[in-house]
Short mmCIF file of C-alpha atoms and ligand atoms in Angstrom, two decimals:
data_model
loop_
_atom_site.label_atom_id
_atom_site.label_comp_id
_atom_site.label_asym_id
_atom_site.label_seq_id
_atom_site.Cartn_x
_atom_site.Cartn_y
_atom_site.Cartn_z
CA MET C 218 -45.23 -18.90 -19.81
CA THR C 219 -41.57 -18.49 -20.89
CA SER C 220 -39.63 -21.65 -21.66
CA LYS C 221 -37.53 -21.04 -18.54
CA GLN C 222 -40.67 -20.87 -16.40
CA PHE C 223 -41.95 -23.99 -18.14
CA ILE C 224 -38.76 -25.95 -17.34
CA ASN C 225 -38.91 -24.69 -13.75
CA ALA C 226 -42.52 -25.83 -13.56
CA ILE C 227 -41.56 -29.28 -14.87
CA LEU C 228 -38.67 -29.57 -12.46
CA SER C 229 -40.79 -28.46 -9.52
CA GLU C 230 -43.43 -31.00 -10.58
CA GLN C 231 -41.14 -33.79 -9.44
CA GLN C 232 -41.63 -32.52 -5.91
CA SER C 233 -45.43 -32.52 -6.13
CA ASP C 234 -46.39 -35.66 -8.04
CA GLY C 235 -43.08 -37.40 -8.61
CA SER C 236 -43.45 -37.37 -12.40
CA LEU C 237 -39.78 -36.46 -12.88
CA PRO C 238 -37.99 -38.18 -10.03
CA VAL C 239 -34.49 -37.26 -9.03
CA LEU C 240 -32.27 -40.32 -8.85
CA GLU C 241 -29.47 -40.73 -6.35
CA GLY C 242 -26.39 -42.82 -7.10
CA THR C 243 -23.86 -44.14 -4.58
CA LEU C 244 -21.48 -41.27 -5.39
CA GLY C 245 -21.56 -38.30 -7.74
CA PRO C 246 -24.25 -35.85 -8.87
CA ARG C 247 -27.93 -36.75 -8.72
CA ALA C 248 -29.84 -37.16 -11.99
CA VAL C 249 -33.29 -35.95 -13.05
CA ASP C 250 -35.10 -38.91 -14.58
CA ILE C 251 -36.52 -37.45 -17.79
CA GLN C 252 -37.67 -40.71 -19.34
CA THR C 253 -41.31 -39.56 -19.32
CA LEU C 254 -40.55 -35.97 -20.40
CA TYR C 255 -41.66 -36.50 -24.00
CA ALA C 256 -44.68 -38.65 -23.18
CA ARG C 257 -45.94 -36.17 -20.56
CA HIS C 258 -44.85 -32.84 -21.98
CA GLY C 259 -44.00 -33.42 -25.65
CA LEU C 260 -40.50 -32.10 -24.95
CA LEU C 261 -37.11 -33.57 -25.75
CA ALA C 262 -33.93 -32.95 -23.74
CA PHE C 263 -31.19 -31.44 -25.94
CA ASP C 264 -27.68 -32.42 -24.89
CA PRO C 265 -25.34 -33.05 -27.82
CA GLY C 266 -22.01 -34.22 -26.43
CA PHE C 267 -23.82 -35.63 -23.36
CA ARG C 268 -22.38 -32.98 -21.04
CA SER C 269 -25.35 -33.29 -18.67
CA THR C 270 -26.74 -36.67 -19.59
CA ALA C 271 -26.35 -39.91 -17.66
CA ALA C 272 -26.99 -42.41 -20.46
CA CYS C 273 -27.31 -45.40 -18.12
CA LYS C 274 -26.93 -46.67 -14.57
CA SER C 275 -23.61 -48.42 -14.05
CA ALA C 276 -21.91 -50.00 -11.04
CA ILE C 277 -18.47 -50.48 -12.62
CA THR C 278 -16.39 -47.30 -12.51
CA PHE C 279 -16.73 -43.92 -10.82
CA VAL C 280 -14.98 -40.73 -11.89
CA ASP C 281 -15.06 -37.50 -9.91
CA GLY C 282 -13.61 -35.07 -12.42
CA ASP C 283 -13.49 -32.13 -10.00
CA GLN C 284 -11.57 -34.01 -7.32
CA GLY C 285 -9.48 -36.14 -9.69
CA VAL C 286 -10.83 -39.44 -8.33
CA LEU C 287 -11.11 -42.71 -10.27
CA LEU C 288 -12.53 -45.86 -8.65
CA TYR C 289 -12.96 -49.31 -10.20
CA ARG C 290 -15.78 -51.05 -8.30
CA GLY C 291 -14.95 -48.73 -5.39
CA TYR C 292 -11.18 -49.28 -5.35
CA PRO C 293 -8.97 -46.20 -5.99
CA ILE C 294 -6.94 -46.44 -9.19
CA GLU C 295 -3.71 -45.57 -7.34
CA GLU C 296 -4.10 -48.60 -5.03
CA LEU C 297 -4.88 -50.93 -7.91
CA ALA C 298 -1.93 -49.60 -9.95
CA GLU C 299 0.40 -50.17 -7.03
CA ARG C 300 -0.83 -53.51 -5.68
CA SER C 301 -2.94 -55.31 -8.25
CA ASN C 302 -2.35 -56.70 -11.72
CA PHE C 303 -4.27 -56.47 -14.97
CA VAL C 304 -5.94 -59.88 -14.90
CA GLU C 305 -7.18 -59.33 -11.35
CA VAL C 306 -8.48 -55.89 -12.37
CA ALA C 307 -10.23 -57.40 -15.41
CA TYR C 308 -11.91 -59.92 -13.08
CA LEU C 309 -12.87 -57.12 -10.69
CA LEU C 310 -14.41 -55.04 -13.48
CA MET C 311 -16.31 -58.00 -14.91
CA HIS C 312 -17.52 -59.58 -11.66
CA GLY C 313 -17.71 -56.69 -9.19
CA ASP C 314 -15.31 -58.06 -6.55
CA LEU C 315 -11.70 -59.13 -6.35
CA PRO C 316 -11.30 -62.88 -7.06
CA SER C 317 -10.61 -65.47 -4.37
CA PRO C 318 -7.45 -67.54 -5.08
CA ALA C 319 -9.63 -70.30 -6.57
CA GLN C 320 -11.58 -67.86 -8.74
CA ARG C 321 -8.32 -66.28 -9.88
CA LYS C 322 -6.90 -69.65 -10.83
CA GLU C 323 -9.99 -70.50 -12.84
CA PHE C 324 -9.93 -67.10 -14.57
CA ASP C 325 -6.23 -67.48 -15.46
CA GLN C 326 -6.92 -70.94 -16.86
CA ALA C 327 -9.81 -69.63 -18.95
CA ILE C 328 -7.58 -66.90 -20.40
CA GLY C 329 -4.92 -69.51 -21.14
CA VAL C 330 -7.45 -71.70 -22.94
CA HIS C 331 -8.72 -68.84 -25.13
CA ASN C 332 -5.65 -66.79 -26.00
CA LEU C 333 -4.86 -68.58 -29.26
CA LEU C 334 -6.30 -67.38 -32.55
CA HIS C 335 -8.08 -69.67 -34.95
CA GLU C 336 -5.45 -70.27 -37.67
CA GLN C 337 -7.92 -68.98 -40.27
CA VAL C 338 -8.04 -65.63 -38.45
CA LEU C 339 -4.36 -65.22 -39.31
CA ALA C 340 -5.35 -65.31 -42.99
CA PHE C 341 -7.20 -62.02 -42.47
CA TYR C 342 -3.97 -60.21 -41.75
CA ARG C 343 -2.60 -61.10 -45.15
CA GLY C 344 -5.47 -59.19 -46.76
CA PHE C 345 -4.21 -55.93 -45.27
CA ARG C 346 -1.41 -53.79 -46.65
CA ARG C 347 1.70 -54.20 -44.51
CA ASP C 348 1.76 -50.48 -43.76
CA ALA C 349 -1.87 -50.42 -42.55
CA HIS C 350 -2.38 -48.74 -39.18
CA PRO C 351 -2.65 -51.46 -36.46
CA MET C 352 -5.95 -49.95 -35.29
CA ALA C 353 -7.40 -50.42 -38.79
CA VAL C 354 -6.29 -54.05 -38.70
CA MET C 355 -7.66 -54.51 -35.17
CA VAL C 356 -11.08 -53.15 -36.12
CA GLY C 357 -11.15 -55.60 -39.02
CA VAL C 358 -9.80 -58.67 -37.22
CA VAL C 359 -11.87 -58.26 -34.03
CA GLY C 360 -14.98 -57.63 -36.14
CA ALA C 361 -14.11 -60.75 -38.14
CA LEU C 362 -14.14 -62.83 -34.95
CA SER C 363 -17.92 -62.42 -35.00
CA ALA C 364 -17.88 -64.67 -38.06
CA PHE C 365 -16.08 -67.34 -36.00
CA TYR C 366 -18.20 -67.04 -32.86
CA HIS C 367 -21.71 -66.12 -33.88
CA ASP C 368 -24.01 -69.11 -33.92
CA VAL C 369 -22.20 -70.54 -30.89
CA ILE C 370 -23.21 -67.61 -28.67
CA ASP C 371 -26.60 -67.76 -26.99
CA MET C 372 -26.90 -64.23 -25.63
CA ARG C 373 -29.51 -65.37 -23.08
CA ASN C 374 -27.05 -67.83 -21.59
CA PRO C 375 -24.76 -66.27 -18.91
CA GLY C 376 -22.18 -69.02 -19.51
CA ASP C 377 -21.94 -68.16 -23.22
CA ARG C 378 -21.77 -64.45 -22.46
CA GLY C 379 -18.95 -64.97 -19.93
CA LYS C 380 -17.06 -67.11 -22.44
CA ALA C 381 -17.35 -64.43 -25.14
CA ALA C 382 -16.01 -61.85 -22.66
CA ILE C 383 -13.04 -64.06 -21.72
CA ARG C 384 -12.31 -64.82 -25.36
CA LEU C 385 -12.07 -61.11 -26.09
CA ILE C 386 -9.76 -60.33 -23.15
CA ALA C 387 -7.59 -63.37 -23.87
CA LYS C 388 -7.25 -62.95 -27.64
CA MET C 389 -6.65 -59.21 -27.75
CA PRO C 390 -2.88 -59.34 -26.95
CA THR C 391 -2.43 -62.08 -29.57
CA ILE C 392 -4.34 -59.98 -32.11
CA ALA C 393 -2.44 -56.78 -31.27
CA ALA C 394 0.98 -58.46 -31.36
CA ALA C 395 0.12 -60.07 -34.71
CA CYS C 396 -0.73 -56.59 -36.10
CA PHE C 397 2.84 -55.58 -35.29
CA THR C 398 4.63 -58.73 -36.47
CA TYR C 399 2.65 -58.69 -39.73
CA SER C 400 3.63 -55.07 -40.36
CA ILE C 401 7.34 -55.91 -40.11
CA GLY C 402 7.10 -59.33 -41.76
CA ARG C 403 8.18 -61.31 -38.71
CA PRO C 404 6.63 -64.72 -37.88
CA ASN C 405 4.33 -64.76 -34.87
CA ARG C 406 5.16 -66.28 -31.54
CA TYR C 407 2.33 -68.16 -29.88
CA PRO C 408 1.11 -67.18 -26.38
CA ASP C 409 3.10 -68.69 -23.49
CA ASN C 410 0.78 -69.69 -20.65
CA GLY C 411 3.71 -69.87 -18.25
CA LEU C 412 3.90 -66.07 -18.31
CA ASP C 413 1.69 -63.39 -16.79
CA PHE C 414 -0.54 -61.34 -19.11
CA SER C 415 1.85 -58.46 -19.82
CA SER C 416 4.99 -60.61 -20.05
CA ASN C 417 3.16 -62.78 -22.52
CA PHE C 418 2.22 -59.75 -24.63
CA LEU C 419 5.84 -58.51 -24.53
CA GLN C 420 7.19 -61.85 -25.75
CA MET C 421 4.64 -61.97 -28.59
CA MET C 422 5.48 -58.37 -29.55
CA PHE C 423 9.24 -58.43 -29.34
CA GLY C 424 10.33 -62.09 -29.39
CA VAL C 425 11.16 -64.21 -32.42
CA PRO C 426 10.15 -67.89 -32.67
CA SER C 427 13.77 -69.00 -33.09
CA GLU C 428 15.18 -67.44 -29.91
CA PRO C 429 14.27 -67.54 -26.21
CA TYR C 430 12.90 -64.19 -25.02
CA ARG C 431 13.84 -62.87 -21.61
CA VAL C 432 11.13 -60.63 -20.18
CA ASP C 433 12.43 -57.56 -18.35
CA PRO C 434 10.38 -57.54 -15.10
CA VAL C 435 10.54 -53.72 -14.85
CA LEU C 436 9.01 -53.38 -18.31
CA ALA C 437 6.43 -56.09 -17.61
CA ARG C 438 5.33 -54.27 -14.45
CA ALA C 439 5.20 -50.92 -16.26
CA LEU C 440 2.97 -52.48 -18.91
CA GLU C 441 0.72 -53.97 -16.20
CA VAL C 442 0.36 -50.49 -14.72
CA ILE C 443 -0.48 -48.93 -18.11
CA MET C 444 -3.09 -51.62 -18.67
CA ILE C 445 -4.63 -51.19 -15.22
CA LEU C 446 -4.84 -47.42 -15.74
CA HIS C 447 -6.53 -47.84 -19.12
CA ALA C 448 -8.81 -50.75 -18.24
CA ASP C 449 -11.97 -48.69 -17.82
CA HIS C 450 -13.20 -45.11 -17.63
CA GLU C 451 -16.99 -45.28 -17.35
CA GLN C 452 -19.08 -43.86 -20.23
CA ASN C 453 -16.35 -42.50 -22.53
CA ALA C 454 -16.89 -42.41 -26.31
CA SER C 455 -15.67 -45.95 -27.05
CA THR C 456 -17.49 -47.56 -24.11
CA SER C 457 -20.69 -45.72 -25.00
CA THR C 458 -20.20 -46.94 -28.57
CA VAL C 459 -19.94 -50.53 -27.32
CA ARG C 460 -23.06 -50.10 -25.18
CA LEU C 461 -25.03 -48.49 -27.99
CA ALA C 462 -24.04 -51.20 -30.47
CA ALA C 463 -24.80 -53.90 -27.87
CA SER C 464 -28.24 -52.45 -27.08
CA SER C 465 -29.51 -53.90 -30.37
CA GLY C 466 -28.38 -57.38 -29.32
CA ALA C 467 -25.45 -57.32 -31.76
CA ASN C 468 -22.65 -59.89 -31.63
CA PRO C 469 -20.15 -58.98 -28.85
CA PHE C 470 -17.10 -59.17 -31.15
CA ALA C 471 -18.76 -56.74 -33.55
CA CYS C 472 -19.62 -54.45 -30.60
CA ILE C 473 -16.00 -54.40 -29.40
CA ALA C 474 -14.82 -53.72 -32.97
CA ALA C 475 -17.08 -50.65 -32.90
CA GLY C 476 -15.44 -49.60 -29.62
CA ILE C 477 -11.98 -49.96 -31.17
CA ALA C 478 -13.04 -47.74 -34.08
CA SER C 479 -14.22 -45.05 -31.67
CA LEU C 480 -11.09 -45.30 -29.52
CA TRP C 481 -8.84 -44.70 -32.51
CA GLY C 482 -9.69 -40.98 -32.81
CA PRO C 483 -7.08 -38.41 -31.66
CA ALA C 484 -9.57 -36.84 -29.23
CA HIS C 485 -9.78 -40.22 -27.44
CA GLY C 486 -7.33 -43.15 -27.45
CA GLY C 487 -5.36 -41.83 -30.39
CA ALA C 488 -4.14 -38.96 -28.19
CA ASN C 489 -1.06 -40.80 -26.85
CA GLU C 490 0.21 -41.16 -30.42
CA ALA C 491 -0.72 -37.54 -31.15
CA VAL C 492 1.22 -36.38 -28.05
CA LEU C 493 4.46 -37.82 -29.39
CA HIS C 494 3.87 -36.29 -32.84
CA MET C 495 3.28 -32.96 -31.08
CA LEU C 496 6.39 -33.22 -28.86
CA ALA C 497 8.51 -34.13 -31.89
CA GLU C 498 7.02 -31.20 -33.80
CA ILE C 499 7.86 -28.84 -30.92
CA GLY C 500 11.38 -30.27 -31.11
CA THR C 501 13.13 -28.23 -28.41
CA VAL C 502 12.28 -26.63 -25.07
CA GLU C 503 12.89 -23.22 -26.68
CA ASN C 504 9.95 -23.76 -29.06
CA ILE C 505 7.44 -24.33 -26.22
CA PRO C 506 6.22 -20.70 -26.03
CA LYS C 507 5.40 -20.80 -29.76
CA ALA C 508 3.42 -24.03 -29.26
CA MET C 509 1.60 -22.52 -26.27
CA ALA C 510 0.62 -19.49 -28.34
CA ARG C 511 -0.71 -21.75 -31.10
CA ALA C 512 -2.69 -23.85 -28.60
CA LYS C 513 -4.40 -20.70 -27.32
CA ASP C 514 -5.11 -19.23 -30.77
CA LYS C 515 -8.76 -19.86 -31.67
CA ASN C 516 -7.91 -19.55 -35.39
CA ASP C 517 -5.36 -22.33 -35.16
CA PRO C 518 -6.66 -25.93 -34.90
CA PHE C 519 -3.51 -26.89 -32.91
CA ARG C 520 -4.28 -28.10 -29.36
CA LEU C 521 -1.96 -29.33 -26.66
CA MET C 522 -2.47 -33.05 -27.07
CA GLY C 523 -2.58 -34.90 -23.75
CA PHE C 524 -4.12 -31.85 -22.07
CA GLY C 525 -7.75 -31.42 -21.08
CA HIS C 526 -10.48 -33.92 -20.47
CA ARG C 527 -14.24 -33.89 -20.78
CA VAL C 528 -14.69 -35.06 -17.19
CA TYR C 529 -11.46 -34.22 -15.31
CA LYS C 530 -11.38 -30.55 -14.43
CA SER C 531 -8.45 -31.24 -12.13
CA PHE C 532 -5.44 -33.58 -12.38
CA ASP C 533 -6.20 -36.88 -14.09
CA PRO C 534 -5.10 -39.30 -11.30
CA ARG C 535 -3.76 -41.70 -13.95
CA ALA C 536 -1.37 -39.03 -15.29
CA ARG C 537 0.67 -38.93 -12.05
CA VAL C 538 0.99 -42.72 -11.94
CA VAL C 539 2.05 -42.97 -15.56
CA GLN C 540 4.53 -40.11 -15.21
CA ALA C 541 6.21 -41.91 -12.28
CA GLN C 542 6.36 -45.14 -14.33
CA ALA C 543 7.84 -43.29 -17.31
CA LYS C 544 10.63 -41.86 -15.15
CA LYS C 545 11.28 -45.28 -13.60
CA VAL C 546 11.52 -47.11 -16.93
CA LEU C 547 13.68 -44.44 -18.56
CA SER C 548 16.12 -44.53 -15.67
CA HIS C 549 16.08 -48.38 -15.63
CA LEU C 550 16.90 -48.46 -19.34
CA GLY C 551 19.35 -45.56 -19.08
CA ILE C 552 17.44 -43.57 -21.71
CA ASP C 553 17.69 -39.80 -21.77
CA ASP C 554 14.67 -38.95 -23.92
CA PRO C 555 14.63 -35.31 -25.04
CA LEU C 556 10.87 -35.63 -25.57
CA LEU C 557 10.43 -36.32 -21.82
CA ASN C 558 12.29 -33.10 -21.06
CA ILE C 559 10.04 -31.17 -23.45
CA ALA C 560 6.95 -32.83 -21.93
CA MET C 561 7.94 -31.97 -18.34
CA ARG C 562 8.74 -28.35 -19.22
CA LEU C 563 5.54 -28.04 -21.26
CA GLU C 564 3.51 -29.34 -18.32
CA GLU C 565 5.21 -26.90 -15.96
CA ILE C 566 4.51 -23.93 -18.27
CA ALA C 567 0.93 -24.94 -19.08
CA LEU C 568 0.00 -25.44 -15.42
CA LYS C 569 1.00 -21.83 -14.72
CA ASP C 570 -0.67 -20.39 -17.80
CA GLU C 571 -3.85 -18.34 -17.31
CA TYR C 572 -5.58 -19.89 -20.37
CA PHE C 573 -5.07 -23.42 -19.05
CA ILE C 574 -5.85 -22.51 -15.42
CA GLU C 575 -9.10 -20.76 -16.37
CA ARG C 576 -10.27 -23.70 -18.50
CA LYS C 577 -9.08 -26.28 -15.96
CA LEU C 578 -6.88 -28.03 -18.51
CA TYR C 579 -4.52 -30.53 -16.85
CA PRO C 580 -2.38 -33.31 -18.31
CA ASN C 581 -4.39 -36.46 -18.93
CA VAL C 582 -3.19 -40.08 -18.91
CA ASP C 583 -2.05 -39.85 -22.52
CA PHE C 584 0.42 -37.07 -21.90
CA TYR C 585 3.08 -39.45 -20.50
CA SER C 586 1.90 -42.87 -21.65
CA GLY C 587 3.37 -42.38 -25.13
CA ILE C 588 6.80 -41.56 -23.71
CA LEU C 589 6.64 -44.67 -21.55
CA LEU C 590 5.52 -46.94 -24.38
CA ARG C 591 8.22 -45.54 -26.67
CA ALA C 592 10.90 -46.22 -24.07
CA MET C 593 9.62 -49.79 -23.84
CA GLY C 594 10.15 -50.23 -27.57
CA PHE C 595 6.56 -49.95 -28.80
CA PRO C 596 6.34 -48.28 -32.20
CA LEU C 597 4.22 -45.14 -32.31
CA ASN C 598 1.36 -46.68 -34.25
CA MET C 599 0.95 -49.47 -31.64
CA PHE C 600 0.21 -47.09 -28.75
CA THR C 601 -3.54 -46.99 -29.30
CA ALA C 602 -3.59 -50.75 -29.90
CA VAL C 603 -2.10 -51.24 -26.40
CA PHE C 604 -4.82 -48.95 -25.05
CA ALA C 605 -7.44 -51.03 -26.89
CA LEU C 606 -6.29 -54.29 -25.41
CA ALA C 607 -6.41 -52.82 -21.90
CA ARG C 608 -9.80 -51.16 -22.47
CA THR C 609 -11.25 -54.47 -23.67
CA ALA C 610 -11.58 -55.40 -19.97
CA GLY C 611 -13.83 -52.37 -19.47
CA TRP C 612 -15.74 -52.81 -22.72
CA VAL C 613 -16.67 -56.42 -21.99
CA SER C 614 -17.66 -55.50 -18.42
CA HIS C 615 -20.02 -52.84 -19.74
CA TRP C 616 -21.29 -55.26 -22.38
CA LEU C 617 -22.03 -57.81 -19.64
CA GLU C 618 -23.68 -55.18 -17.42
CA LEU C 619 -25.88 -54.06 -20.28
CA GLN C 620 -27.27 -57.58 -20.70
CA HIS C 621 -29.07 -57.12 -17.34
CA ASP C 622 -30.42 -53.70 -18.29
CA ALA C 623 -33.94 -54.14 -19.60
CA HIS C 624 -34.40 -50.68 -21.16
CA GLY C 625 -34.21 -52.06 -24.72
CA ILE C 626 -32.44 -50.54 -27.69
CA ASP C 627 -30.67 -47.16 -27.28
CA ARG C 628 -32.30 -44.75 -29.68
CA PRO C 629 -31.35 -41.08 -29.23
CA ARG C 630 -33.75 -38.46 -30.60
CA GLN C 631 -32.81 -35.24 -32.39
CA LEU C 632 -33.76 -31.61 -32.76
CA TYR C 633 -34.61 -31.50 -36.45
CA VAL C 634 -33.34 -28.33 -38.13
CA GLY C 635 -33.71 -29.33 -41.80
CA PRO C 636 -36.32 -28.08 -44.27
CA ALA C 637 -39.98 -28.27 -43.22
CA LEU C 638 -42.32 -30.34 -45.39
CA ARG C 639 -42.01 -29.44 -49.07
CA HIS C 640 -43.24 -31.19 -52.19
CA TYR C 641 -41.34 -32.67 -55.07
CA PRO C 642 -41.65 -30.23 -58.04
CA PRO C 643 -43.76 -31.39 -60.98
CA ARG C 644 -41.65 -32.54 -63.97
CA SER C 645 -41.96 -30.16 -66.95
N1 ACO P 813 -5.34 -27.39 -25.87
C1 ACO P 813 -5.81 -26.13 -25.95
N2 ACO P 813 -7.07 -25.76 -25.62
C2 ACO P 813 -7.88 -26.70 -25.18
C3 ACO P 813 -7.49 -28.05 -25.05
C4 ACO P 813 -6.15 -28.39 -25.41
N3 ACO P 813 -5.73 -29.65 -25.31
N4 ACO P 813 -8.53 -28.80 -24.58
C5 ACO P 813 -9.53 -27.95 -24.41
N5 ACO P 813 -9.17 -26.68 -24.78
C6 ACO P 813 -9.99 -25.46 -24.68
C7 ACO P 813 -11.08 -25.44 -25.73
O1 ACO P 813 -10.63 -24.81 -26.93
C8 ACO P 813 -12.15 -24.66 -25.04
O2 ACO P 813 -11.78 -23.28 -25.07
P1 ACO P 813 -12.94 -22.13 -25.12
O3 ACO P 813 -13.73 -22.32 -23.86
O4 ACO P 813 -12.18 -20.86 -25.19
O5 ACO P 813 -13.73 -22.42 -26.36
C9 ACO P 813 -12.03 -25.09 -23.58
O6 ACO P 813 -10.65 -25.52 -23.42
C10 ACO P 813 -12.95 -26.24 -23.20
O7 ACO P 813 -12.67 -27.32 -24.06
P2 ACO P 813 -13.74 -28.29 -24.68
O8 ACO P 813 -13.45 -28.48 -26.13
O9 ACO P 813 -15.12 -27.86 -24.29
O10 ACO P 813 -13.41 -29.59 -23.90
P3 ACO P 813 -14.03 -30.97 -24.25
O11 ACO P 813 -14.51 -31.51 -22.97
O12 ACO P 813 -15.01 -30.88 -25.36
O13 ACO P 813 -12.80 -31.77 -24.83
C11 ACO P 813 -10.89 -33.08 -25.01
C12 ACO P 813 -12.04 -32.64 -24.10
C13 ACO P 813 -11.45 -33.65 -26.33
C14 ACO P 813 -10.12 -34.19 -24.32
C15 ACO P 813 -10.00 -31.86 -25.29
O14 ACO P 813 -9.51 -31.34 -24.08
C16 ACO P 813 -8.85 -32.20 -26.22
O15 ACO P 813 -9.04 -32.20 -27.46
N6 ACO P 813 -7.65 -32.53 -25.65
C17 ACO P 813 -6.54 -32.96 -26.46
C18 ACO P 813 -6.73 -34.41 -26.89
C19 ACO P 813 -6.51 -35.40 -25.76
O16 ACO P 813 -5.56 -35.30 -25.01
N7 ACO P 813 -7.41 -36.40 -25.67
C20 ACO P 813 -7.28 -37.47 -24.69
C21 ACO P 813 -8.42 -37.48 -23.73
S1 ACO P 813 -8.14 -38.67 -22.47
C22 ACO P 813 -8.53 -40.15 -23.14
O17 ACO P 813 -9.26 -40.29 -24.09
C23 ACO P 813 -7.93 -41.33 -22.51
#
């Protein structure tokens, strides 16, 4: 029997004795349940990069990459970006439904109670070089929180788990803003519970303790939208990292620190920073054809940052929303950013280019988010930190969901291609 015939036989077996059932979700492709494949057939499934592997069941977020659809708990991202706010979305992701007014009030209060940092946490910052990348500091500081909240968390207790999740969502803006103020040597402002989530983050980022800070409502709304768009994206690299780390029962703060580390890479959350480096490197609209040629050259590692996505093979629905916000904020602030002009022309050219059409490479959310964050005054190296504080809502929701999943520790297998058994040579 050829291996192809063997696989066909295995797949057809699910029809006869149900040994490999096909699972049906609410939406999206069905999945062959191969959990017994090794036990029954001595075979492993090989899928590095997880292109065809559903690593878990999840009821949080749905992405249809072919149609460009993104739903949080069933709600389209466009509707949430237009009508909701980040805290409500965080509640939705964590709990499954939008909060009632009473639930919302309680959630807001819980965030207000937990958004301060233990004063000893601030001592950690001083151990870092001032020019350290904020993501490096965030990995360290969030991981360090596990030393503050370890013995007090009983992972079997839903109340303790919920409190850990809230602590993470609430403290992340304080942590991120402190990364920035430490890097420029400015004293921190404390959180202001009279402000909404994004306004509060803006005042901690850009205010000084000695002066009142007036929040620009257009910028606060734009930040809310960025945070809603980035709050979750099902089983991406950082979320899968959080789930994998959490499957061993690890401390939630340590798990989220692992997610932050994964997010930092330029193929993931670091892309918004990389987009601006790329646009600056291109420099003028006239240089776009040269950049396009480099992006298509297999011998050149250069790629169009902010283009392409593992799941979206059509427009990333978040990209349109963020582009509209970028235009709005730039016009509100009266900024004529040459990088926006390069970005828009680059998009136009790439969308008509055969290479990009054939490979279904469209702008992703990061293509315009950097331009928007820059216009709002965020320094380049804080872009991914803003992403991390938004994605914390998704990470903790997946962490909470995983606590109900009884499959035990995640332990991928491998196709071993190293030397076969050999023996240590006798010493002469
Ligand atoms: N520029 C040029 N070519 C590209 C790009 C790009 N940005 N992205 C993919 N391709 C090409 C690949 O070279 C490959 O070509 P080939 O078939 O001739 O070999 C083809 O398109 C398919 O690409 P893959 O590498 O298989 O796509 P994959 O799903 O592995 O990667 C990724 C997705 C990592 C996002 C990739 O498109 C990329 O590196 N984009 C730039 C970085 C970026 O914007 N990341 C942000 C992602 S969104 C987020 O994390 C929030």
